[in-house]
Tab-separated table of C-alpha atoms in Angstrom:
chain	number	residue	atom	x	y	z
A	44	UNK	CA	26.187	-27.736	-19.359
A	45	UNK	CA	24.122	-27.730	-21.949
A	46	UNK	CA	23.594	-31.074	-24.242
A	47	UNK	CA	20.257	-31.471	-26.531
A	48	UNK	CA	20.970	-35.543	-27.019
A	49	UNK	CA	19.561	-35.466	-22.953
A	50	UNK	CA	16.165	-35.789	-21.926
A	51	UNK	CA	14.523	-33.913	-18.983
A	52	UNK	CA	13.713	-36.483	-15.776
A	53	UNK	CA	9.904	-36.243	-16.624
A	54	UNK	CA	10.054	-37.266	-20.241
A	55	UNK	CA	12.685	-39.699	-19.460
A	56	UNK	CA	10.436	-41.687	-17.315
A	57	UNK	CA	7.411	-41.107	-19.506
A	58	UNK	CA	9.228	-42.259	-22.530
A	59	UNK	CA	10.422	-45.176	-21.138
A	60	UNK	CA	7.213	-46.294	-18.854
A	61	UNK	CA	5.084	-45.853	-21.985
A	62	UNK	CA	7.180	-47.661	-24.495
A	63	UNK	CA	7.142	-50.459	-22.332
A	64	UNK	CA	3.204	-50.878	-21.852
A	65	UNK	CA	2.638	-50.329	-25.301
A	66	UNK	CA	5.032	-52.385	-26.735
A	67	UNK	CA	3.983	-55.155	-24.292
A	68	UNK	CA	0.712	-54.985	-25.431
A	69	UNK	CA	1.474	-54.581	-28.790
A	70	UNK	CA	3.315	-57.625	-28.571
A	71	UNK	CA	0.531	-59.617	-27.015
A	72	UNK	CA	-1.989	-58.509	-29.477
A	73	UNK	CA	0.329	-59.398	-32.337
A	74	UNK	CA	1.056	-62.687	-30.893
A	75	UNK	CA	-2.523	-63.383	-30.903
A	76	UNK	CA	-3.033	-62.236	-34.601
A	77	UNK	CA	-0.153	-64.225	-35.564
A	78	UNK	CA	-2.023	-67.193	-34.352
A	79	UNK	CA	-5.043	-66.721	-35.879
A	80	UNK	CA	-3.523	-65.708	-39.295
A	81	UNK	CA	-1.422	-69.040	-39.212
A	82	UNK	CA	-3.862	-71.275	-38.213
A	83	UNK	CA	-6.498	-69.787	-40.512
A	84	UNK	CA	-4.151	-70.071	-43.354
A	85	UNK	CA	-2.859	-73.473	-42.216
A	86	UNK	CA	-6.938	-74.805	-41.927
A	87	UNK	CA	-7.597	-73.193	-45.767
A	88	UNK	CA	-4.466	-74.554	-47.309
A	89	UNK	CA	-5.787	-78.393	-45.979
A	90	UNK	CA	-9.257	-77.728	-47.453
A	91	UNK	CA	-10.672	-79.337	-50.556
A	92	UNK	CA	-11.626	-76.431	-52.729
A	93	UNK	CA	-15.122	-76.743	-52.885
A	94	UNK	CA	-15.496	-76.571	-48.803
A	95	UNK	CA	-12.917	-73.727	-49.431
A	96	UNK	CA	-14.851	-72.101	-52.075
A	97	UNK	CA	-18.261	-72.482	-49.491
A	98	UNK	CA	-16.667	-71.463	-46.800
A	99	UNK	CA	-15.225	-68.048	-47.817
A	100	UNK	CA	-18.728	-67.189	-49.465
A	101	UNK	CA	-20.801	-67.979	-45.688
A	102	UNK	CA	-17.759	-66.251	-44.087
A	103	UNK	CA	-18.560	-63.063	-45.865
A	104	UNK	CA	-22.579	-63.997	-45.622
A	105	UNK	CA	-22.851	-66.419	-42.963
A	106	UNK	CA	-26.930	-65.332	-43.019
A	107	UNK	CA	-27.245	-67.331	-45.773
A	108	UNK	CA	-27.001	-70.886	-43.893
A	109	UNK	CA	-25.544	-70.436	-40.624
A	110	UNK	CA	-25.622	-74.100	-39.728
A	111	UNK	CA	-23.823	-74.869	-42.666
A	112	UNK	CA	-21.075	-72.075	-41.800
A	113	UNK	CA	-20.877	-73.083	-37.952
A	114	UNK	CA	-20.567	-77.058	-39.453
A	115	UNK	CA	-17.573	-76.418	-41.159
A	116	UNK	CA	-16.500	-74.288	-38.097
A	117	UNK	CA	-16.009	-76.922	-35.940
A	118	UNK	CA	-15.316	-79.359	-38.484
A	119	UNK	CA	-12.200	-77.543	-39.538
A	120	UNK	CA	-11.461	-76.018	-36.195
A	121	UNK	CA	-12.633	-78.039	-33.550
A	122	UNK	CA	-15.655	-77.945	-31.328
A	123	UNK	CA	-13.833	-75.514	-28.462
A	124	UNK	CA	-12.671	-73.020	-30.977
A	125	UNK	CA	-15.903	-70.892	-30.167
A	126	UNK	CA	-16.677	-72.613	-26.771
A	127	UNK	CA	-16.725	-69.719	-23.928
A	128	UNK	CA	-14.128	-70.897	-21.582
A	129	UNK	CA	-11.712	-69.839	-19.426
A	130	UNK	CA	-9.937	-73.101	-20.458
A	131	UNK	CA	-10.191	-71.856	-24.251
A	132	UNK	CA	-7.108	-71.972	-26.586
A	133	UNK	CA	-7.044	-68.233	-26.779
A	134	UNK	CA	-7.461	-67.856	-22.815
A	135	UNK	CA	-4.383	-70.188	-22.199
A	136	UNK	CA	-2.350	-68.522	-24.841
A	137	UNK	CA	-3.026	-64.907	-23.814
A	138	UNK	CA	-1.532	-66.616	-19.692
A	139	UNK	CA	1.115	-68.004	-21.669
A	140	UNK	CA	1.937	-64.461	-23.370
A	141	UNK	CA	1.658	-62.737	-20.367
A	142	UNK	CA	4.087	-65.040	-18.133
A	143	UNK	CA	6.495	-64.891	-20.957
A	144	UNK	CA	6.202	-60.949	-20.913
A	145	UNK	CA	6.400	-60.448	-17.230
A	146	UNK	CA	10.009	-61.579	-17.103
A	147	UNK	CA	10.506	-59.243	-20.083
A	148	UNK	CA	9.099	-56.190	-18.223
A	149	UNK	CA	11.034	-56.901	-15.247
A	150	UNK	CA	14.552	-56.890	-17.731
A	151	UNK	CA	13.786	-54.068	-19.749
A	152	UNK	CA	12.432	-51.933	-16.637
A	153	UNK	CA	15.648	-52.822	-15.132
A	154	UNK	CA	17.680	-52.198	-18.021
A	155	UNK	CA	15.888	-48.713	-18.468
A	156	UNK	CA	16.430	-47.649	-14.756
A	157	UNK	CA	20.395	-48.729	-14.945
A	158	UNK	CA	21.401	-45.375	-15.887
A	159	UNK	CA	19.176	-42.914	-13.300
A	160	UNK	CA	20.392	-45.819	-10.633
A	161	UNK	CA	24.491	-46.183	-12.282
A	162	UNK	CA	24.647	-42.166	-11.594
A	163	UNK	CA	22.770	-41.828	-8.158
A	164	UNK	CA	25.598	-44.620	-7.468
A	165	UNK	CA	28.345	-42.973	-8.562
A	166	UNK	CA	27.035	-39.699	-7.053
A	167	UNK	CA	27.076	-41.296	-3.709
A	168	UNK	CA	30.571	-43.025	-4.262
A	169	UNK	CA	31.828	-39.381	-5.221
A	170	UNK	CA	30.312	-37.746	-1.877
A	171	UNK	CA	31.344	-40.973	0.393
A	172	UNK	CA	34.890	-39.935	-0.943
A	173	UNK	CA	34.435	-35.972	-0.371
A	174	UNK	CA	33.192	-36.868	3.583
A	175	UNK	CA	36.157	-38.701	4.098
A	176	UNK	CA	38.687	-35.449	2.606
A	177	UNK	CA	39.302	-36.269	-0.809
A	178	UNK	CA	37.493	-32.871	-1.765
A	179	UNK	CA	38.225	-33.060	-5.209
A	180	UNK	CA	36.605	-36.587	-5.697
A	181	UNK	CA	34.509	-36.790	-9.252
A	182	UNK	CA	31.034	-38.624	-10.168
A	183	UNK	CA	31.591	-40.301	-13.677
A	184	UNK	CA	28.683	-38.300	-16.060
A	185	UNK	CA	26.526	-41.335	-17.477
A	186	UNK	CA	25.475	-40.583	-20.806
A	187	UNK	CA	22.431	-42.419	-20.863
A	188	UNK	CA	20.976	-40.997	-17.711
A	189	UNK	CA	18.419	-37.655	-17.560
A	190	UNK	CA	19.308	-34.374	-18.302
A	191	UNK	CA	18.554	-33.396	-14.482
A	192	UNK	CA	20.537	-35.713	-13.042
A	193	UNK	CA	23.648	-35.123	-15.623
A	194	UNK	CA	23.498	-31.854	-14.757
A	195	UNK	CA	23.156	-32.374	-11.082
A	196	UNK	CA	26.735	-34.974	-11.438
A	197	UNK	CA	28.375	-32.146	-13.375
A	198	UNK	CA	27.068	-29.342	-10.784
A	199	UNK	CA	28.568	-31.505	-8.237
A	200	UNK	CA	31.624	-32.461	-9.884
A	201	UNK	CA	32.247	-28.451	-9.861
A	202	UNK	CA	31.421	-28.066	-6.452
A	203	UNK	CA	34.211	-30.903	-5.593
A	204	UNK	CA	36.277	-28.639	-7.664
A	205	UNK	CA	35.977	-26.191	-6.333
A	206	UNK	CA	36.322	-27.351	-2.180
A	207	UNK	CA	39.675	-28.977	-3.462
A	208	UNK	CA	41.252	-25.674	-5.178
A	209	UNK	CA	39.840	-24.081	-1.260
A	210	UNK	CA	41.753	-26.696	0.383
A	211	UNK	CA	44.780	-26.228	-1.155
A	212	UNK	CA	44.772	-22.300	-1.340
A	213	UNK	CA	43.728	-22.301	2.051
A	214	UNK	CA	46.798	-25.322	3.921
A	215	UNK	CA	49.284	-22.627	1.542
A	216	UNK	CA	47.591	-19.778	2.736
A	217	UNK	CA	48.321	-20.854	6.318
A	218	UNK	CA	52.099	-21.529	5.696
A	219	UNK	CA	51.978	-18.443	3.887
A	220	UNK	CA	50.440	-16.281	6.284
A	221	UNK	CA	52.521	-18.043	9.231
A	222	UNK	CA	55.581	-17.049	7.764
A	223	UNK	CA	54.802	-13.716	6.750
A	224	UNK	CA	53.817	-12.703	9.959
A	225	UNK	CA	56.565	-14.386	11.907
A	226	UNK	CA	59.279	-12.293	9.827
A	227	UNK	CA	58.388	-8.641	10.987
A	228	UNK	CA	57.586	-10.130	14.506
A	229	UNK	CA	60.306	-11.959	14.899
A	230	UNK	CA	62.669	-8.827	13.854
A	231	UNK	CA	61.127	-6.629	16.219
A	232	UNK	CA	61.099	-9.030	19.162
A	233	UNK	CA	65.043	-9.893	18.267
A	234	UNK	CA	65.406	-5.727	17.968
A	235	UNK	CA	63.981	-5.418	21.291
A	236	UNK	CA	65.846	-8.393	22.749
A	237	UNK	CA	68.895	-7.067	21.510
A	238	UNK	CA	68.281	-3.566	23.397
A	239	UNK	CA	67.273	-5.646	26.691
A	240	UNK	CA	70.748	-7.750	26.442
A	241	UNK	CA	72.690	-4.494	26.040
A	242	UNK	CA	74.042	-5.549	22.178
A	243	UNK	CA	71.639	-2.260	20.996
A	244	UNK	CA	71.508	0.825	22.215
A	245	UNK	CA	67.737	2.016	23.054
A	246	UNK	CA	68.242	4.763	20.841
A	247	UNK	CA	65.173	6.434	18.597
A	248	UNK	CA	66.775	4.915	15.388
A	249	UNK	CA	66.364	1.433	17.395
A	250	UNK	CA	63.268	2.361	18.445
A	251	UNK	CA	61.861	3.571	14.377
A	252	UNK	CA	63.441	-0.152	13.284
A	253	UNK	CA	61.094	-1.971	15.661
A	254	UNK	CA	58.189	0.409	15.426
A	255	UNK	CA	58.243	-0.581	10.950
A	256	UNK	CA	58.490	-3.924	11.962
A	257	UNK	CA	55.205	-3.297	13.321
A	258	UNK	CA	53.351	-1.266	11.463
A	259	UNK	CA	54.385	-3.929	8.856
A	260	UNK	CA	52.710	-6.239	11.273
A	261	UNK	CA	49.645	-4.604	11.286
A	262	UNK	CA	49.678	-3.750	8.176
A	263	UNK	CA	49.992	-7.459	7.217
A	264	UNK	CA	46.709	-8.025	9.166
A	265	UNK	CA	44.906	-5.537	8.260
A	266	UNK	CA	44.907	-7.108	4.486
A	267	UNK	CA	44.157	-10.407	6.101
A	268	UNK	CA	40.969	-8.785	7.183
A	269	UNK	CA	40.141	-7.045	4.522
A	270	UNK	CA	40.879	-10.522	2.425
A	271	UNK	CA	38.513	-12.545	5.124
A	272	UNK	CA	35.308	-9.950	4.967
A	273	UNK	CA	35.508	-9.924	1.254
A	274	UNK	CA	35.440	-14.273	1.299
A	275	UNK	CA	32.485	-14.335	3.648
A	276	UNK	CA	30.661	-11.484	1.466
A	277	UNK	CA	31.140	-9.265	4.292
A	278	UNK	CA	33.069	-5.990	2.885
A	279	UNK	CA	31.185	-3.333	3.030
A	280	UNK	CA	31.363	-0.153	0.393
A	281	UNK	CA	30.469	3.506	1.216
A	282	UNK	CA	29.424	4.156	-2.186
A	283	UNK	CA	29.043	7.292	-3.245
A	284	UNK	CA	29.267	9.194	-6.675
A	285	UNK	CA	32.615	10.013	-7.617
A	286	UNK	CA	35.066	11.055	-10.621
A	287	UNK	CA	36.917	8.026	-11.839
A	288	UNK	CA	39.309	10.340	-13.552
A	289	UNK	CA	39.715	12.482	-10.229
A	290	UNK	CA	40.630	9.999	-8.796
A	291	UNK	CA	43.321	7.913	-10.699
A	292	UNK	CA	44.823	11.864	-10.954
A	293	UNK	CA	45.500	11.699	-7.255
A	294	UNK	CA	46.516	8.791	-6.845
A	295	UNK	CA	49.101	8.993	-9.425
A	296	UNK	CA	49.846	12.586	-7.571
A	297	UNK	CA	50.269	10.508	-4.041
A	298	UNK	CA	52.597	7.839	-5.885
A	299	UNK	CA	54.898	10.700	-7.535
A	300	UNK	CA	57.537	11.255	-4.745
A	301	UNK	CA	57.839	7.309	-4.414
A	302	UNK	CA	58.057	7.485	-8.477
A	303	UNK	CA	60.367	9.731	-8.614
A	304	UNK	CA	63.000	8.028	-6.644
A	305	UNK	CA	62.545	5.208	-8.927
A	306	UNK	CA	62.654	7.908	-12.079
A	307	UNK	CA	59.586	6.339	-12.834
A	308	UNK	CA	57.146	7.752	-14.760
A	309	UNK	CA	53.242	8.140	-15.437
A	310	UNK	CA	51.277	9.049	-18.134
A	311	UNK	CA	47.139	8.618	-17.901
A	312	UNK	CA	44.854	9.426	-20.232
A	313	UNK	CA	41.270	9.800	-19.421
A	314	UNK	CA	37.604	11.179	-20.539
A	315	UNK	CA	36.433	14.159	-18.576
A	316	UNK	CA	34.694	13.952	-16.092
A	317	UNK	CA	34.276	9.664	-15.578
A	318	UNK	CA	31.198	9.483	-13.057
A	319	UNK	CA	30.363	6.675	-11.093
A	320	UNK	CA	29.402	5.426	-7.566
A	321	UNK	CA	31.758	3.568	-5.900
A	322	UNK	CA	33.642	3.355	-2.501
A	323	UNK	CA	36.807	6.129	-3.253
A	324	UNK	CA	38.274	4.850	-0.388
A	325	UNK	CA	38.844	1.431	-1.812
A	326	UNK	CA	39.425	1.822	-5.246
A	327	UNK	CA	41.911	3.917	-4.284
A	328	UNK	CA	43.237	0.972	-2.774
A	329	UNK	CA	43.326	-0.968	-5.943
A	330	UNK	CA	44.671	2.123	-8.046
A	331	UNK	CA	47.655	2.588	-5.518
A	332	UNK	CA	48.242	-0.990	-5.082
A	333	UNK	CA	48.669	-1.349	-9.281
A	334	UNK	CA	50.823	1.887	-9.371
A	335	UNK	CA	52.878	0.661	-6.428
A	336	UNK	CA	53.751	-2.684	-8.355
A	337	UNK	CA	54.237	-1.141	-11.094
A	338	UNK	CA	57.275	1.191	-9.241
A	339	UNK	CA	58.256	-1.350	-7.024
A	340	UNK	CA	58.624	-4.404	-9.868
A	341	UNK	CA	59.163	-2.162	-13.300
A	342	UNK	CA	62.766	-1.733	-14.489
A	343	UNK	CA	64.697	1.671	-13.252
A	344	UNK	CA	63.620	4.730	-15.027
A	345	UNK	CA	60.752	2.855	-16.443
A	346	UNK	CA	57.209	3.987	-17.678
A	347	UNK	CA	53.221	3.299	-16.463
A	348	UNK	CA	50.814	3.938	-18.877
A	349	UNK	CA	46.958	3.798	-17.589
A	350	UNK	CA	43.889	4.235	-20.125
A	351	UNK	CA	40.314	4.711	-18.905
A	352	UNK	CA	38.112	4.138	-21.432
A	353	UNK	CA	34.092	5.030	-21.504
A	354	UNK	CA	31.888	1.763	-23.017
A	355	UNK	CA	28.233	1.045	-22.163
A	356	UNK	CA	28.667	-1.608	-20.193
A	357	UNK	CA	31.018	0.745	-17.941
A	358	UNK	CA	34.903	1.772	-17.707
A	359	UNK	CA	37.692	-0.186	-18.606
A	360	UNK	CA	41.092	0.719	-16.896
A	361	UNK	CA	44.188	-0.329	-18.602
A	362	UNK	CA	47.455	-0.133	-16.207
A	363	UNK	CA	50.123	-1.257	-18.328
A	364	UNK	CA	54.080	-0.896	-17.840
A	365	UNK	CA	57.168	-1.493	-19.773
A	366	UNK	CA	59.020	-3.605	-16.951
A	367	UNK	CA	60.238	-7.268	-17.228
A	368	UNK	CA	56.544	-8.747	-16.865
A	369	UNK	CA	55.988	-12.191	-15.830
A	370	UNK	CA	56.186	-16.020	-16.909
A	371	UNK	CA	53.172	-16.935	-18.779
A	372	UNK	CA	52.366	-19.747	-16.272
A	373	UNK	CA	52.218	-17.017	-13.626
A	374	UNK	CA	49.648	-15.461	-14.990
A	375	UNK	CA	46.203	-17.648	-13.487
A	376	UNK	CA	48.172	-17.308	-10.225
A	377	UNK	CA	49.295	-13.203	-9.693
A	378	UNK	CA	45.677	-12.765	-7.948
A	379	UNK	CA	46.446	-15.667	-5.370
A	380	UNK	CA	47.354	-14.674	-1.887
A	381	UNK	CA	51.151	-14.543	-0.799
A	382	UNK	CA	51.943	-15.550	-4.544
A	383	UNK	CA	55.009	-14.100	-6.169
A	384	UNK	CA	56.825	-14.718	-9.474
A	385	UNK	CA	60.262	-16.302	-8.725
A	386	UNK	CA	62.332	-13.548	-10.811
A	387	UNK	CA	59.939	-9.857	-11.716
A	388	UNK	CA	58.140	-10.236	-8.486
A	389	UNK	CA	60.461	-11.258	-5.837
A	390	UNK	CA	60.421	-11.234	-2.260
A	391	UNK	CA	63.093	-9.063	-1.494
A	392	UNK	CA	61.157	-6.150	-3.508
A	393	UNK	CA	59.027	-5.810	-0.174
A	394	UNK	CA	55.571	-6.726	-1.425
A	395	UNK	CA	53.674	-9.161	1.211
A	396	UNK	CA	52.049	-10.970	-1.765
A	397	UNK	CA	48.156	-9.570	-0.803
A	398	UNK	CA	48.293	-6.348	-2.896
A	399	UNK	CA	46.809	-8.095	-6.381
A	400	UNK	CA	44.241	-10.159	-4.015
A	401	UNK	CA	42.670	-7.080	-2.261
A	402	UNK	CA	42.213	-5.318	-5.812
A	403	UNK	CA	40.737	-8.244	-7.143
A	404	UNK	CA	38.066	-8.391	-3.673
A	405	UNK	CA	37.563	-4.901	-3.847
A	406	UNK	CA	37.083	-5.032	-7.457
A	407	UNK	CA	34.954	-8.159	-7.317
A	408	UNK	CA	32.768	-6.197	-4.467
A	409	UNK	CA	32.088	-3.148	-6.878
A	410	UNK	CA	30.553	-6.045	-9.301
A	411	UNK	CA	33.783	-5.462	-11.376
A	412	UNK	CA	36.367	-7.943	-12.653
A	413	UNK	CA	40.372	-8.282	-12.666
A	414	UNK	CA	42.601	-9.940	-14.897
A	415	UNK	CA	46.159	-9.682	-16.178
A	416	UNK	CA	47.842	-10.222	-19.619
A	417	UNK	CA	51.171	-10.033	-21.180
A	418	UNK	CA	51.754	-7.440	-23.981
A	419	UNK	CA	53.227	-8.473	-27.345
A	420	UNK	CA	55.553	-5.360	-26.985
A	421	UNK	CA	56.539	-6.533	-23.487
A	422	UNK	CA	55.458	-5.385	-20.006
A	423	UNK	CA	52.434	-6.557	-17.837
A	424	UNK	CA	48.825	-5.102	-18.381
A	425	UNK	CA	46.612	-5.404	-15.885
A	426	UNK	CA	42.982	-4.722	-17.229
A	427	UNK	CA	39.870	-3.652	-14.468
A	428	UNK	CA	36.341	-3.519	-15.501
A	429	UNK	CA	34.088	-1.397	-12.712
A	430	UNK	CA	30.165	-1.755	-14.027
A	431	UNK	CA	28.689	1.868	-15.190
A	432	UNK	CA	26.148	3.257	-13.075
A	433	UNK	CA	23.335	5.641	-14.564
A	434	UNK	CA	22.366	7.262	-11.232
A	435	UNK	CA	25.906	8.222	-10.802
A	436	UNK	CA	26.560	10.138	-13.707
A	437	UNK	CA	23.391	12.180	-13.113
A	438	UNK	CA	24.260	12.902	-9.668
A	439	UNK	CA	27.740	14.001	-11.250
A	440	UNK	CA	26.495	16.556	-14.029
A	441	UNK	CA	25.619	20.311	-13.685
């Protein structure tokens, strides 16, 4: 955050120290000016004009008869206005000037420190809250205060945001991931119970039923540890050079059976040859996962189109269908685990709600981004971004 009216913590205590001292002494020496001037003026006013008259000659040459100058000196001001005391007029005046300004320092040093002190407060009623599990607790910003610690209240209040959209992803997460789990186990331990009892028959169609039920199972958490490395930066990629193009081809050629039932269709359109290093293993990932929800939650006989475009900053991948699409307010959510739409993408379809989250780590991994829009002509486009590599392309060429 960015905000030019803010001063850094080093000029904002420099301003502020050094206003103070100067204008205190300013202040004193202006007080003391003030009453000279007055009483000089008050003194000449209440002379006759002929002392007047002598008086502002010897002031400018008081050589020319200094007793007469130093008579109407003390005549006029009194014998202790040049008397060296500590006692002196000006002496007690410049103690009275500086126990009136001491109480002033003290108020406007306080009143200049309010703000750094209002935010460290407010910082520390903001983290008070956040140890005792309101995660999402905010430090009011204090205008007044340095740019540092402005910054530091607004760094924080995104941190706060941040542990508070965790907490909730993660307590749904766990329901989530609880009951996805418990439906394939559950149906294979009530298959298997069922064969024990006598109601089944141990027969090898009894036998496939329980054995998808588990390979959903695993399958389930496998993605649950793919999901968990890529949180705790752990996912590794064997990256090696590869042909984008190559590969979107076979992965649309792995899809086509499973397409076909559907009478769905593909059409991609690519430059030849797209280098670039990445793990083939898991993009393929992301390109089957897109293509699969494309067949699994596009209308019958419906169409995928997918455009890889060359820019300099690297490839863009368009995957974009002509199938019933989503609410708009789905859209910051599709990437969330377990998360469905309540109509397009519904459970029954078979998706475990984890195949738009592992594209989005994987992608995230290759230094790429994700994201999802809504055509004006209908459909869902999903849009990928994978960061162009150099090396790879000359690894690539003849």
């Amino acid at each position: 955050m960015k905000n030019l009216a803010q001063q850094s913590l080093w000029r904002w205590i420099c301003v502020r120290i050094l206003a103070l001292a100067i204008g205190t002494v300013i202040i004193i020496a202006l007080c003391m000016w003030l009453r000279y001037a007055v009483q000089t003026v008050w003194i000449l006013h209440a002379m006759p004009a002929p002392v007047r008259a002598e008086f502002l000659l010897l002031k400018e040459n008081p050589e020319i008869n200094p007793t007469r100058f130093h008579e109407i000196v003390d005549t006029w001001w009194g014998l202790s206005y040049s008397t060296p005391s500590i006692a002196s007029t000006d002496w007690i005046l410049v103690s009275v000037l500086v126990l009136v300004m001491i109480p002033f320092i003290v108020f406007m040093g306080l009143r200049y420190a309010r703000p750094l002190t209002l935010q460290f407060s407010r910082l520390r009623d903001a983290a008070e809250e956040v140890t005792q599990g309101t995660f999402g607790a905010q430090a009011e910003l204090v205008k007044e205060a340095p740019a540092e610690m402005v910054r530091f209240a607004s760094d924080f209040n995104g941190m706060t945001r941040q542990l508070a959209r965790y907490e909730r992803e993660l307590r749904a997460s766990h329901v989530a991931m609880a009951h996805e789990l418990r439906s394939p186990l559950t149906a294979a331990i009530g298959r298997l119970q069922g064969m024990l009892d006598g109601v089944f028959e141990p027969s090898p169609a009894q036998m496939t039923m329980v054995m998808k039920q588990l390979q959903l199972l695993r399958r389930l958490t496998d993605e649950l540890h793919l999901l968990s490395l890529a949180d705790a930066g752990q996912l590794m990629l064997n990256c090696q050079p590869l042909l984008l193009d190559d590969l979107l081809r076979e992965r649309a050629a792995w899809m086509k059976p499973q397409a076909d039932a559907a009478g769905f269709t593909f059409t991609l359109t690519a430059p030849t040859p797209a280098p670039l290093e990445g793990d083939a293993f898991r993009l393929g990932q992301v390109f089957t996962v897109l293509m699969e929800n494309a067949v699994r939650y596009g209308r019958q006989g419906g169409h995928l189109f997918i455009a890889l475009t060359s820019q300099a900053s690297g490839y863009l991948i368009d995957f974009t269908d002509d199938g019933p699409g989503v609410e708009d307010d789905f859209l910051p959510l599709m990437f969330d685990r377990f998360t469905r739409a309540e109509t397009s993408r519904a459970r029954h379809s078979g998706g475990s709600g984890l195949g738009l989250s592992i594209a989005q780590a994987i992608v995230h991994a290759h230094g790429g981004s994700i994201s999802a829009a809504l055509p004006e002509a209908g459909g869902l486009a999903i849009t990928l971004h994978l960061p162009h590599v150099v090396a790879a392309q000359e690894k690539l060429q003849p």
